PDB file of C-alpha atoms in Angstrom:
ATOM      1  CA  MET A 119     110.668 139.693  74.271  1.00 52.00           C
ATOM      2  CA  LYS A 120     111.764 136.410  72.739  1.00 51.00           C
ATOM      3  CA  LYS A 121     114.729 136.360  75.107  1.00 52.00           C
ATOM      4  CA  ARG A 122     112.436 136.760  78.118  1.00 54.00           C
ATOM      5  CA  ILE A 123     110.223 133.920  76.886  1.00 53.00           C
ATOM      6  CA  SER A 124     113.260 131.707  76.392  1.00 55.00           C
ATOM      7  CA  ILE A 125     114.528 132.432  79.902  1.00 55.00           C
ATOM      8  CA  LEU A 126     111.084 131.752  81.373  1.00 53.00           C
ATOM      9  CA  TYR A 127     110.822 128.503  79.396  1.00 55.00           C
ATOM     10  CA  LEU A 128     114.258 127.418  80.620  1.00 54.00           C
ATOM     11  CA  PHE A 129     113.287 128.235  84.205  1.00 54.00           C
ATOM     12  CA  VAL A 130     110.102 126.128  83.969  1.00 51.00           C
ATOM     13  CA  ILE A 131     112.037 123.181  82.497  1.00 52.00           C
ATOM     14  CA  CYS A 132     114.617 123.388  85.293  1.00 49.00           C
ATOM     15  CA  CYS A 133     111.880 123.419  87.923  1.00 48.00           C
ATOM     16  CA  ILE A 134     110.294 120.335  86.381  1.00 46.00           C
ATOM     17  CA  LEU A 135     113.623 118.547  86.324  1.00 44.00           C
ATOM     18  CA  LEU A 136     114.343 119.475  89.939  1.00 44.00           C
ATOM     19  CA  ILE A 137     110.941 118.240  91.042  1.00 44.00           C
ATOM     20  CA  GLY A 138     111.475 115.000  89.156  1.00 42.00           C
ATOM     21  CA  CYS A 139     114.904 114.491  90.705  1.00 42.00           C
ATOM     22  CA  SER A 140     113.616 115.082  94.236  1.00 49.00           C
ATOM     23  CA  ASP A 141     111.260 112.103  94.068  1.00 75.00           C
ATOM     24  CA  LYS A 142     113.679 109.227  93.755  1.00 92.00           C
ATOM     25  CA  LEU A 143     114.915 106.278  95.746  1.00 96.00           C
ATOM     26  CA  SER A 144     117.971 106.281  97.938  1.00 95.00           C
ATOM     27  CA  GLU A 145     121.086 104.684  96.514  1.00 94.00           C
ATOM     28  CA  LYS A 146     121.563 102.867  99.840  1.00 94.00           C
ATOM     29  CA  LYS A 147     119.900  99.516 100.478  1.00 94.00           C
ATOM     30  CA  GLU A 148     118.335  99.094 103.908  1.00 96.00           C
ATOM     31  CA  THR A 149     118.569  95.671 105.566  1.00 96.00           C
ATOM     32  CA  PHE A 150     116.200  94.241 108.167  1.00 95.00           C
ATOM     33  CA  GLU A 151     115.627  90.808 109.663  1.00 92.00           C
ATOM     34  CA  GLY A 152     112.702  88.948 111.192  1.00 86.00           C
ATOM     35  CA  GLN A 153     111.809  85.336 111.933  1.00 82.00           C
ATOM     36  CA  GLY A 154     115.243  84.204 110.746  1.00 84.00           C
ATOM     37  CA  ILE A 155     114.828  85.813 107.317  1.00 90.00           C
ATOM     38  CA  THR A 156     116.857  88.782 106.032  1.00 93.00           C
ATOM     39  CA  TYR A 157     115.438  91.340 103.584  1.00 96.00           C
ATOM     40  CA  GLN A 158     116.658  94.405 101.688  1.00 96.00           C
ATOM     41  CA  PHE A 159     114.870  97.357 100.105  1.00 97.00           C
ATOM     42  CA  LYS A 160     115.439 101.011  99.217  1.00 97.00           C
ATOM     43  CA  LEU A 161     113.737 103.855 101.043  1.00 97.00           C
ATOM     44  CA  PRO A 162     112.699 107.035  99.245  1.00 96.00           C
ATOM     45  CA  ALA A 163     115.703 109.380  99.129  1.00 94.00           C
ATOM     46  CA  LYS A 164     114.325 111.801 101.742  1.00 92.00           C
ATOM     47  CA  TRP A 165     113.444 109.110 104.288  1.00 97.00           C
ATOM     48  CA  ASN A 166     115.734 108.105 107.168  1.00 95.00           C
ATOM     49  CA  LYS A 167     115.767 105.018 109.363  1.00 95.00           C
ATOM     50  CA  ILE A 168     114.609 105.506 112.974  1.00 93.00           C
ATOM     51  CA  GLU A 169     116.774 103.705 115.507  1.00 89.00           C
ATOM     52  CA  SER A 170     114.145 103.737 118.286  1.00 87.00           C
ATOM     53  CA  PHE A 171     111.270 102.541 116.085  1.00 85.00           C
ATOM     54  CA  LYS A 172     110.110  99.903 118.605  1.00 82.00           C
ATOM     55  CA  ASP A 173     109.551 102.589 121.235  1.00 80.00           C
ATOM     56  CA  THR A 174     108.224 105.361 119.014  1.00 79.00           C
ATOM     57  CA  ILE A 175     106.237 103.457 116.358  1.00 83.00           C
ATOM     58  CA  ASN A 176     105.422  99.792 117.062  1.00 81.00           C
ATOM     59  CA  LYS A 177     107.014  97.361 119.515  1.00 79.00           C
ATOM     60  CA  ASN A 178     106.491  94.453 117.097  1.00 80.00           C
ATOM     61  CA  ALA A 179     108.233  96.225 114.212  1.00 89.00           C
ATOM     62  CA  VAL A 180     111.577  95.115 112.783  1.00 92.00           C
ATOM     63  CA  PHE A 181     112.255  98.385 110.936  1.00 95.00           C
ATOM     64  CA  GLY A 182     111.028 101.980 111.030  1.00 96.00           C
ATOM     65  CA  ALA A 183     111.691 105.197 109.115  1.00 96.00           C
ATOM     66  CA  GLU A 184     110.416 108.760 108.679  1.00 96.00           C
ATOM     67  CA  ASP A 185     110.232 111.342 105.916  1.00 96.00           C
ATOM     68  CA  THR A 186     112.396 114.407 106.540  1.00 92.00           C
ATOM     69  CA  ASN A 187     110.171 116.563 104.311  1.00 92.00           C
ATOM     70  CA  SER A 188     106.786 115.778 105.852  1.00 94.00           C
ATOM     71  CA  ASN A 189     105.053 114.338 108.874  1.00 91.00           C
ATOM     72  CA  SER A 190     105.158 110.811 107.396  1.00 96.00           C
ATOM     73  CA  THR A 191     106.413 107.581 108.926  1.00 96.00           C
ATOM     74  CA  MET A 192     106.580 103.873 108.126  1.00 96.00           C
ATOM     75  CA  PHE A 193     107.312 100.577 109.846  1.00 95.00           C
ATOM     76  CA  ILE A 194     107.684  96.918 108.897  1.00 95.00           C
ATOM     77  CA  MET A 195     106.624  93.636 110.509  1.00 92.00           C
ATOM     78  CA  THR A 196     107.553  90.170 109.273  1.00 91.00           C
ATOM     79  CA  TYR A 197     106.105  86.671 109.541  1.00 86.00           C
ATOM     80  CA  LEU A 198     106.955  83.187 108.384  1.00 84.00           C
ATOM     81  CA  LYS A 199     104.836  82.570 105.302  1.00 83.00           C
ATOM     82  CA  SER A 200     103.869  79.139 106.620  1.00 76.00           C
ATOM     83  CA  THR A 201     102.152  80.758 109.641  1.00 74.00           C
ATOM     84  CA  VAL A 202      99.891  82.990 107.534  1.00 81.00           C
ATOM     85  CA  ASP A 203      96.561  81.785 106.163  1.00 79.00           C
ATOM     86  CA  LEU A 204      96.883  82.954 102.556  1.00 85.00           C
ATOM     87  CA  LYS A 205      93.509  81.617 101.410  1.00 83.00           C
ATOM     88  CA  ASP A 206      91.308  84.597 100.488  1.00 89.00           C
ATOM     89  CA  PHE A 207      93.789  86.797 102.356  1.00 91.00           C
ATOM     90  CA  ALA A 208      93.261  89.835 100.118  1.00 94.00           C
ATOM     91  CA  SER A 209      89.483  89.977 100.492  1.00 94.00           C
ATOM     92  CA  LYS A 210      89.487  89.083 104.207  1.00 91.00           C
ATOM     93  CA  THR A 211      92.061  91.740 105.027  1.00 93.00           C
ATOM     94  CA  ARG A 212      90.125  94.378 103.094  1.00 95.00           C
ATOM     95  CA  VAL A 213      87.030  93.610 105.176  1.00 93.00           C
ATOM     96  CA  GLU A 214      89.115  93.703 108.371  1.00 91.00           C
ATOM     97  CA  LEU A 215      90.513  97.137 107.433  1.00 94.00           C
ATOM     98  CA  GLN A 216      87.020  98.393 106.630  1.00 94.00           C
ATOM     99  CA  LYS A 217      85.816  97.380 110.101  1.00 91.00           C
ATOM    100  CA  ARG A 218      88.928  98.579 111.928  1.00 90.00           C
ATOM    101  CA  TYR A 219      88.815 102.052 110.368  1.00 92.00           C
ATOM    102  CA  ASN A 220      85.003 102.403 110.345  1.00 92.00           C
ATOM    103  CA  TYR A 221      84.529 102.717 106.592  1.00 95.00           C
ATOM    104  CA  LYS A 222      80.856 102.491 105.637  1.00 93.00           C
ATOM    105  CA  GLU A 223      81.568 101.047 102.190  1.00 95.00           C
ATOM    106  CA  LEU A 224      84.087  98.312 101.416  1.00 96.00           C
ATOM    107  CA  GLU A 225      84.924 100.088  98.161  1.00 95.00           C
ATOM    108  CA  GLY A 226      86.230 102.998 100.229  1.00 96.00           C
ATOM    109  CA  VAL A 227      89.270 100.870 101.078  1.00 97.00           C
ATOM    110  CA  TYR A 228      91.429 100.918  97.940  1.00 98.00           C
ATOM    111  CA  MET A 229      92.893  97.494  97.094  1.00 98.00           C
ATOM    112  CA  LYS A 230      95.353  96.434  94.411  1.00 97.00           C
ATOM    113  CA  GLU A 231      96.705  92.910  93.835  1.00 97.00           C
ATOM    114  CA  TYR A 232      99.932  92.617  91.850  1.00 97.00           C
ATOM    115  CA  GLU A 233     103.394  91.009  91.928  1.00 96.00           C
ATOM    116  CA  ILE A 234     106.807  92.008  93.250  1.00 96.00           C
ATOM    117  CA  ASN A 235     109.743  89.909  92.041  1.00 91.00           C
ATOM    118  CA  LYS A 236     107.305  87.218  90.849  1.00 91.00           C
ATOM    119  CA  HIS A 237     105.692  86.964  94.300  1.00 94.00           C
ATOM    120  CA  LYS A 238     102.172  88.059  95.263  1.00 96.00           C
ATOM    121  CA  ALA A 239     101.687  91.516  96.728  1.00 97.00           C
ATOM    122  CA  ILE A 240      98.664  93.485  97.905  1.00 98.00           C
ATOM    123  CA  LYS A 241      98.262  97.195  98.573  1.00 98.00           C
ATOM    124  CA  TYR A 242      95.468  98.918 100.506  1.00 98.00           C
ATOM    125  CA  THR A 243      94.993 102.667 100.964  1.00 98.00           C
ATOM    126  CA  LEU A 244      92.611 104.508 103.273  1.00 97.00           C
ATOM    127  CA  ASN A 245      92.329 107.837 105.082  1.00 96.00           C
ATOM    128  CA  THR A 246      92.715 107.909 108.868  1.00 95.00           C
ATOM    129  CA  THR A 247      94.537 109.685 111.698  1.00 94.00           C
ATOM    130  CA  TYR A 248      97.933 108.790 113.136  1.00 91.00           C
ATOM    131  CA  ASN A 249      99.437 110.616 116.112  1.00 88.00           C
ATOM    132  CA  LYS A 250      96.489 113.042 115.847  1.00 89.00           C
ATOM    133  CA  GLN A 251      97.481 113.890 112.244  1.00 93.00           C
ATOM    134  CA  ASP A 252      95.378 113.428 109.103  1.00 96.00           C
ATOM    135  CA  VAL A 253      97.155 110.791 106.987  1.00 96.00           C
ATOM    136  CA  TRP A 254      96.788 108.407 104.096  1.00 97.00           C
ATOM    137  CA  ALA A 255      97.615 104.907 105.340  1.00 97.00           C
ATOM    138  CA  HIS A 256      99.207 102.588 102.771  1.00 98.00           C
ATOM    139  CA  PHE A 257      99.297  98.914 103.777  1.00 97.00           C
ATOM    140  CA  TYR A 258     101.459  96.530 101.756  1.00 98.00           C
ATOM    141  CA  TYR A 259     101.567  92.755 102.186  1.00 97.00           C
ATOM    142  CA  VAL A 260     104.318  91.061 100.204  1.00 97.00           C
ATOM    143  CA  GLU A 261     105.107  87.354  99.932  1.00 96.00           C
ATOM    144  CA  THR A 262     108.701  86.207  99.518  1.00 94.00           C
ATOM    145  CA  GLU A 263     110.139  82.716  99.183  1.00 90.00           C
ATOM    146  CA  HIS A 264     109.946  82.002 102.912  1.00 89.00           C
ATOM    147  CA  GLY A 265     108.491  85.149 104.447  1.00 91.00           C
ATOM    148  CA  PHE A 266     105.485  87.422 104.525  1.00 93.00           C
ATOM    149  CA  VAL A 267     106.186  91.129 104.977  1.00 96.00           C
ATOM    150  CA  GLU A 268     103.784  93.830 106.174  1.00 95.00           C
ATOM    151  CA  LEU A 269     104.830  97.415 105.375  1.00 96.00           C
ATOM    152  CA  ILE A 270     102.700 100.275 106.698  1.00 96.00           C
ATOM    153  CA  PHE A 271     103.242 103.877 105.560  1.00 97.00           C
ATOM    154  CA  TYR A 272     101.434 106.791 107.207  1.00 97.00           C
ATOM    155  CA  SER A 273     101.700 109.555 104.607  1.00 97.00           C
ATOM    156  CA  ALA A 274     100.741 113.102 105.594  1.00 96.00           C
ATOM    157  CA  ASN A 275      97.568 114.331 103.911  1.00 96.00           C
ATOM    158  CA  ASP A 276      99.184 117.365 102.302  1.00 95.00           C
ATOM    159  CA  GLY A 277      99.636 118.736  98.799  1.00 92.00           C
ATOM    160  CA  ALA A 278     102.351 116.182  98.021  1.00 94.00           C
ATOM    161  CA  HIS A 279     100.623 113.014  99.201  1.00 94.00           C
ATOM    162  CA  GLU A 280      99.773 111.762  95.698  1.00 95.00           C
ATOM    163  CA  LYS A 281     103.357 112.151  94.461  1.00 95.00           C
ATOM    164  CA  ARG A 282     104.619 110.643  97.713  1.00 97.00           C
ATOM    165  CA  SER A 283     102.407 107.621  97.142  1.00 97.00           C
ATOM    166  CA  LEU A 284     104.178 106.908  93.862  1.00 97.00           C
ATOM    167  CA  ILE A 285     107.669 106.923  95.353  1.00 97.00           C
ATOM    168  CA  ILE A 286     106.433 104.760  98.241  1.00 97.00           C
ATOM    169  CA  ASP A 287     105.200 102.247  95.648  1.00 97.00           C
ATOM    170  CA  GLU A 288     108.644 102.265  94.050  1.00 97.00           C
ATOM    171  CA  SER A 289     110.262 101.725  97.433  1.00 97.00           C
ATOM    172  CA  VAL A 290     108.139  98.657  98.210  1.00 98.00           C
ATOM    173  CA  ASP A 291     108.834  97.276  94.723  1.00 97.00           C
ATOM    174  CA  THR A 292     112.525  96.951  95.646  1.00 97.00           C
ATOM    175  CA  LEU A 293     111.833  94.536  98.522  1.00 97.00           C
ATOM    176  CA  VAL A 294     113.727  91.228  98.231  1.00 96.00           C
ATOM    177  CA  GLU A 295     114.472  88.309 100.531  1.00 94.00           C
ATOM    178  CA  THR A 296     118.241  87.882 100.683  1.00 92.00           C
ATOM    179  CA  LYS A 297     118.795  85.141 103.254  1.00 87.00           C
ATOM    180  CA  SER A 298     116.843  82.554 105.226  1.00 80.00           C
ATOM    181  CA  THR A 299     118.224  80.416 108.023  1.00 68.00           C
ATOM    182  CA  LYS A 300     115.993  77.994 109.887  1.00 42.00           C
ATOM    183  CA  ASN A 301     118.222  78.010 112.955  1.00 39.00           C
ATOM    184  CA  SER A 302     118.640  81.766 113.303  1.00 35.00           C
ATOM    185  CA  GLU A 303     119.225  82.793 116.911  1.00 34.00           C
ATOM    186  CA  THR A 304     117.104  85.896 116.435  1.00 33.00           C
ATOM    187  CA  THR A 305     113.956  84.156 115.264  1.00 34.00           C
ATOM    188  CA  ASP A 306     110.844  84.493 117.463  1.00 38.00           C
ATOM    189  CA  SER A 307     108.899  81.807 115.594  1.00 36.00           C
ATOM    190  CA  THR A 308     109.314  78.102 115.057  1.00 36.00           C
ATOM    191  CA  GLU A 309     107.339  76.023 112.584  1.00 38.00           C
ATOM    192  CA  LEU A 310     106.894  72.319 112.253  1.00 39.00           C
ATOM    193  CA  THR A 311     108.103  70.847 108.987  1.00 39.00           C
ATOM    194  CA  ASP A 312     105.579  69.197 106.682  1.00 39.00           C
ATOM    195  CA  GLU A 313     106.834  65.821 107.916  1.00 39.00           C
ATOM    196  CA  SER A 314     105.862  66.837 111.469  1.00 48.00           C
ATOM    197  CA  ASP A 315     102.301  67.936 110.700  1.00 64.00           C
ATOM    198  CA  LEU A 316      99.973  66.100 113.065  1.00 80.00           C
ATOM    199  CA  GLU A 317      96.657  64.568 112.030  1.00 86.00           C
ATOM    200  CA  VAL A 318      94.276  62.580 114.257  1.00 89.00           C
ATOM    201  CA  LYS A 319      90.655  61.585 113.788  1.00 89.00           C
ATOM    202  CA  ASN A 320      87.803  59.536 115.212  1.00 91.00           C
ATOM    203  CA  ASP A 321      84.155  59.004 114.319  1.00 91.00           C
ATOM    204  CA  ARG A 322      83.248  62.536 115.380  1.00 92.00           C
ATOM    205  CA  LEU A 323      86.049  64.726 114.075  1.00 93.00           C
ATOM    206  CA  ALA A 324      89.249  65.140 112.076  1.00 91.00           C
ATOM    207  CA  PHE A 325      91.967  67.313 113.582  1.00 91.00           C
ATOM    208  CA  MET A 326      95.183  68.428 111.887  1.00 88.00           C
ATOM    209  CA  MET A 327      97.831  70.698 113.397  1.00 85.00           C
ATOM    210  CA  ASP A 328      99.674  72.395 110.528  1.00 80.00           C
ATOM    211  CA  GLY A 329     101.604  75.264 112.106  1.00 81.00           C
ATOM    212  CA  VAL A 330     103.456  76.201 115.281  1.00 83.00           C
ATOM    213  CA  MET A 331     104.701  79.607 116.388  1.00 81.00           C
ATOM    214  CA  THR A 332     106.262  80.938 119.581  1.00 81.00           C
ATOM    215  CA  LEU A 333     105.138  84.523 120.125  1.00 78.00           C
ATOM    216  CA  ILE A 334     107.179  86.918 122.275  1.00 74.00           C
ATOM    217  CA  GLU A 335     104.918  89.796 123.330  1.00 68.00           C
ATOM    218  CA  ASP A 336     107.331  91.216 125.926  1.00 64.00           C
ATOM    219  CA  ASP A 337     110.297  90.137 128.048  1.00 60.00           C
ATOM    220  CA  LYS A 338     108.088  88.186 130.455  1.00 64.00           C
ATOM    221  CA  SER A 339     105.379  86.812 128.159  1.00 71.00           C
ATOM    222  CA  LYS A 340     106.091  83.965 125.744  1.00 84.00           C
ATOM    223  CA  LYS A 341     103.249  82.103 124.128  1.00 86.00           C
ATOM    224  CA  LEU A 342     102.794  79.006 122.002  1.00 89.00           C
ATOM    225  CA  VAL A 343     100.417  79.357 119.059  1.00 88.00           C
ATOM    226  CA  LEU A 344      99.170  76.108 117.492  1.00 89.00           C
ATOM    227  CA  ARG A 345      97.415  76.499 114.150  1.00 87.00           C
ATOM    228  CA  TYR A 346      95.007  73.700 113.300  1.00 89.00           C
ATOM    229  CA  GLN A 347      92.227  72.549 110.990  1.00 89.00           C
ATOM    230  CA  LEU A 348      89.121  70.906 112.429  1.00 91.00           C
ATOM    231  CA  ALA A 349      86.278  69.098 110.614  1.00 92.00           C
ATOM    232  CA  ASN A 350      83.002  67.863 112.083  1.00 93.00           C
ATOM    233  CA  LEU A 351      82.249  64.316 110.878  1.00 93.00           C
ATOM    234  CA  SER A 352      79.162  63.731 113.037  1.00 92.00           C
ATOM    235  CA  ASP A 353      75.516  64.817 112.924  1.00 92.00           C
ATOM    236  CA  GLU A 354      75.872  66.797 116.165  1.00 91.00           C
ATOM    237  CA  GLN A 355      77.447  70.221 116.538  1.00 92.00           C
ATOM    238  CA  LEU A 356      81.125  70.282 117.418  1.00 92.00           C
ATOM    239  CA  ILE A 357      82.687  72.989 119.620  1.00 87.00           C
ATOM    240  CA  PRO A 358      86.431  73.588 118.982  1.00 86.00           C
ATOM    241  CA  LYS A 359      87.106  74.473 122.636  1.00 82.00           C
ATOM    242  CA  GLU A 360      85.710  71.080 123.627  1.00 84.00           C
ATOM    243  CA  VAL A 361      88.256  69.398 121.362  1.00 88.00           C
ATOM    244  CA  GLN A 362      91.030  71.376 123.043  1.00 86.00           C
ATOM    245  CA  SER A 363      90.317  69.450 126.253  1.00 87.00           C
ATOM    246  CA  TYR A 364      91.251  66.226 124.429  1.00 90.00           C
ATOM    247  CA  ILE A 365      94.812  67.444 123.768  1.00 89.00           C
ATOM    248  CA  THR A 366      97.147  68.428 126.609  1.00 90.00           C
ATOM    249  CA  ALA A 367     100.288  70.523 126.133  1.00 90.00           C
ATOM    250  CA  THR A 368     103.082  70.174 128.710  1.00 90.00           C
ATOM    251  CA  GLN A 369     106.639  71.361 129.324  1.00 86.00           C
ATOM    252  CA  ASN A 370     108.784  69.094 131.500  1.00 82.00           C
ATOM    253  CA  GLY A 371     105.630  67.437 132.809  1.00 81.00           C
ATOM    254  CA  THR A 372     103.866  70.694 133.730  1.00 88.00           C
ATOM    255  CA  LYS A 373     100.584  71.411 131.965  1.00 90.00           C
ATOM    256  CA  LEU A 374     100.440  74.596 129.905  1.00 90.00           C
ATOM    257  CA  GLU A 375      97.406  76.796 130.437  1.00 89.00           C
ATOM    258  CA  PRO A 376      95.348  78.243 127.574  1.00 89.00           C
ATOM    259  CA  THR A 377      95.686  82.013 127.260  1.00 87.00           C
ATOM    260  CA  GLU A 378      94.877  84.921 124.966  1.00 84.00           C
ATOM    261  CA  ILE A 379      96.932  87.123 122.656  1.00 78.00           C
ATOM    262  CA  SER A 380      97.039  90.859 123.253  1.00 72.00           C
ATOM    263  CA  ASP A 381      95.226  93.082 120.761  1.00 65.00           C
ATOM    264  CA  ALA A 382      98.567  94.652 119.769  1.00 60.00           C
ATOM    265  CA  SER A 383      99.827  91.269 118.544  1.00 58.00           C
ATOM    266  CA  GLN A 384      96.708  90.332 116.566  1.00 53.00           C
ATOM    267  CA  ASP A 385      97.845  91.469 113.143  1.00 53.00           C
ATOM    268  CA  LEU A 386      97.049  89.986 109.741  1.00 52.00           C
ATOM    269  CA  ASP A 387      94.557  87.120 109.939  1.00 60.00           C
ATOM    270  CA  LEU A 388      95.317  86.053 113.526  1.00 72.00           C
ATOM    271  CA  LYS A 389      92.244  87.738 114.998  1.00 73.00           C
ATOM    272  CA  GLU A 390      89.977  86.041 112.458  1.00 76.00           C
ATOM    273  CA  LEU A 391      91.571  82.655 113.162  1.00 81.00           C
ATOM    274  CA  ILE A 392      90.911  83.081 116.887  1.00 82.00           C
ATOM    275  CA  GLN A 393      87.301  84.084 116.257  1.00 81.00           C
ATOM    276  CA  ALA A 394      86.783  81.090 113.953  1.00 83.00           C
ATOM    277  CA  GLY A 395      87.525  78.748 116.849  1.00 85.00           C
ATOM    278  CA  GLU A 396      84.717  80.192 118.956  1.00 84.00           C
ATOM    279  CA  LYS A 397      81.775  79.023 116.846  1.00 86.00           C
ATOM    280  CA  ALA A 398      80.145  75.594 116.757  1.00 90.00           C
ATOM    281  CA  LEU A 399      80.616  73.460 113.637  1.00 92.00           C
ATOM    282  CA  ALA A 400      77.725  71.812 111.829  1.00 92.00           C
ATOM    283  CA  LYS A 401      78.084  68.437 110.105  1.00 90.00           C
ATOM    284  CA  ASP A 402      80.761  68.398 107.390  1.00 90.00           C
ATOM    285  CA  GLU A 403      81.791  71.932 108.298  1.00 91.00           C
ATOM    286  CA  LYS A 404      85.513  72.698 108.534  1.00 90.00           C
ATOM    287  CA  ILE A 405      87.447  75.597 110.044  1.00 88.00           C
ATOM    288  CA  GLU A 406      91.015  76.765 110.507  1.00 87.00           C
ATOM    289  CA  SER A 407      91.854  78.301 113.863  1.00 88.00           C
ATOM    290  CA  VAL A 408      94.545  78.580 116.566  1.00 88.00           C
ATOM    291  CA  TRP A 409      95.044  77.573 120.188  1.00 89.00           C
ATOM    292  CA  VAL A 410      97.274  79.692 122.412  1.00 89.00           C
ATOM    293  CA  PHE A 411      99.179  78.533 125.511  1.00 91.00           C
ATOM    294  CA  SER A 412     101.455  80.342 127.974  1.00 90.00           C
ATOM    295  CA  LEU A 413     104.988  78.928 127.804  1.00 90.00           C
ATOM    296  CA  LEU A 414     106.937  78.268 130.996  1.00 88.00           C
ATOM    297  CA  ASP A 415     110.397  78.341 129.423  1.00 85.00           C
ATOM    298  CA  THR A 416     112.197  77.612 126.136  1.00 80.00           C
ATOM    299  CA  SER A 417     112.102  73.803 126.382  1.00 83.00           C
ATOM    300  CA  ASN A 418     110.202  71.601 123.940  1.00 86.00           C
ATOM    301  CA  VAL A 419     106.475  70.994 124.312  1.00 88.00           C
ATOM    302  CA  THR A 420     104.792  67.576 124.412  1.00 88.00           C
ATOM    303  CA  LEU A 421     101.228  67.043 123.201  1.00 88.00           C
ATOM    304  CA  THR A 422      99.344  64.079 124.698  1.00 89.00           C
ATOM    305  CA  PHE A 423      95.949  62.815 123.583  1.00 88.00           C
ATOM    306  CA  ASP A 424      92.863  61.595 125.416  1.00 89.00           C
ATOM    307  CA  GLN A 425      92.908  57.855 124.778  1.00 88.00           C
ATOM    308  CA  ASP A 426      89.118  57.635 124.930  1.00 88.00           C
ATOM    309  CA  GLN A 427      88.934  59.996 121.970  1.00 89.00           C
ATOM    310  CA  PHE A 428      92.097  59.025 120.069  1.00 88.00           C
ATOM    311  CA  LYS A 429      92.925  55.423 120.871  1.00 83.00           C
ATOM    312  CA  ASP A 430      96.613  54.441 120.692  1.00 79.00           C
ATOM    313  CA  GLN A 431      97.664  57.940 119.603  1.00 83.00           C
ATOM    314  CA  ASN A 432     101.244  58.485 120.734  1.00 81.00           C
ATOM    315  CA  PRO A 433     102.454  61.781 122.271  1.00 85.00           C
ATOM    316  CA  GLN A 434     103.750  64.383 119.813  1.00 85.00           C
ATOM    317  CA  LEU A 435     106.884  66.443 120.448  1.00 84.00           C
ATOM    318  CA  VAL A 436     106.787  70.105 119.413  1.00 84.00           C
ATOM    319  CA  ASP A 437     110.426  71.048 118.865  1.00 80.00           C
ATOM    320  CA  LEU A 438     110.895  74.734 119.705  1.00 77.00           C
ATOM    321  CA  THR A 439     114.633  74.672 119.035  1.00 66.00           C
ATOM    322  CA  LYS A 440     114.397  74.447 115.232  1.00 59.00           C
TER     323      LYS A 440
END
């Protein structure tokens, strides 16, 4: 009898050890690149990289993978940190996720703020459907020295989803920025340096352009995104779109036309920035928003200013080759 108990005990211990060993990270480091920045991280051991992730998961992704043991997938998108509005990002994104996934209560969207390699990180978890499957969606937003990384895991809602969540956390914790090159040929975004930030003002308003990005939505559509801050200094309401008429963007002498960004490209806080530019500003009110133009080619853009509004303001070159 004692021998049977001992054998049973040994069997239980072995099962526990096997279960523990199955939930571990891969020894291999995965590398991905976006916006001229290179990153590395480790996937869970049972996850494999998908080569066709742009076609099967998300066309804006820079990396994709799937779990071989369950109907779970993940993908990654990257941004230059300077193009992301980090002020109140955690709370604003939680509200955006609540609206996007139709949660009645904000508390239903789990949120955790912490650090990865001494940089800020945020995790959100909610229940939704993906490819007609019931899943737990884990959203991670991780700052690095120069970048901002969005990792999205769709974890199957099965008996192992809680344990899977833990190993996914461990995977994200291994994320590091390994290289940044401002002149990378693969970058889709270009930012102005701090020395190039543009600020103009008159009696009615103060305008500062503090970020520039070229957005490639497909092979035929390239767009210029200008991020700006606008303050109303007068007693009358100020409409941001009215101010846009005071500043003209051109390429080789041809005027660029304002345009919109597709819903698929409006990740992070971009949608909120666009919406902020649609409301009128009261006296002393200030907003941060973006203007979007259709690019004609890859040449530099020149901004010229209405001389009635901004007297003696010289044209500003937006260098898209940096």
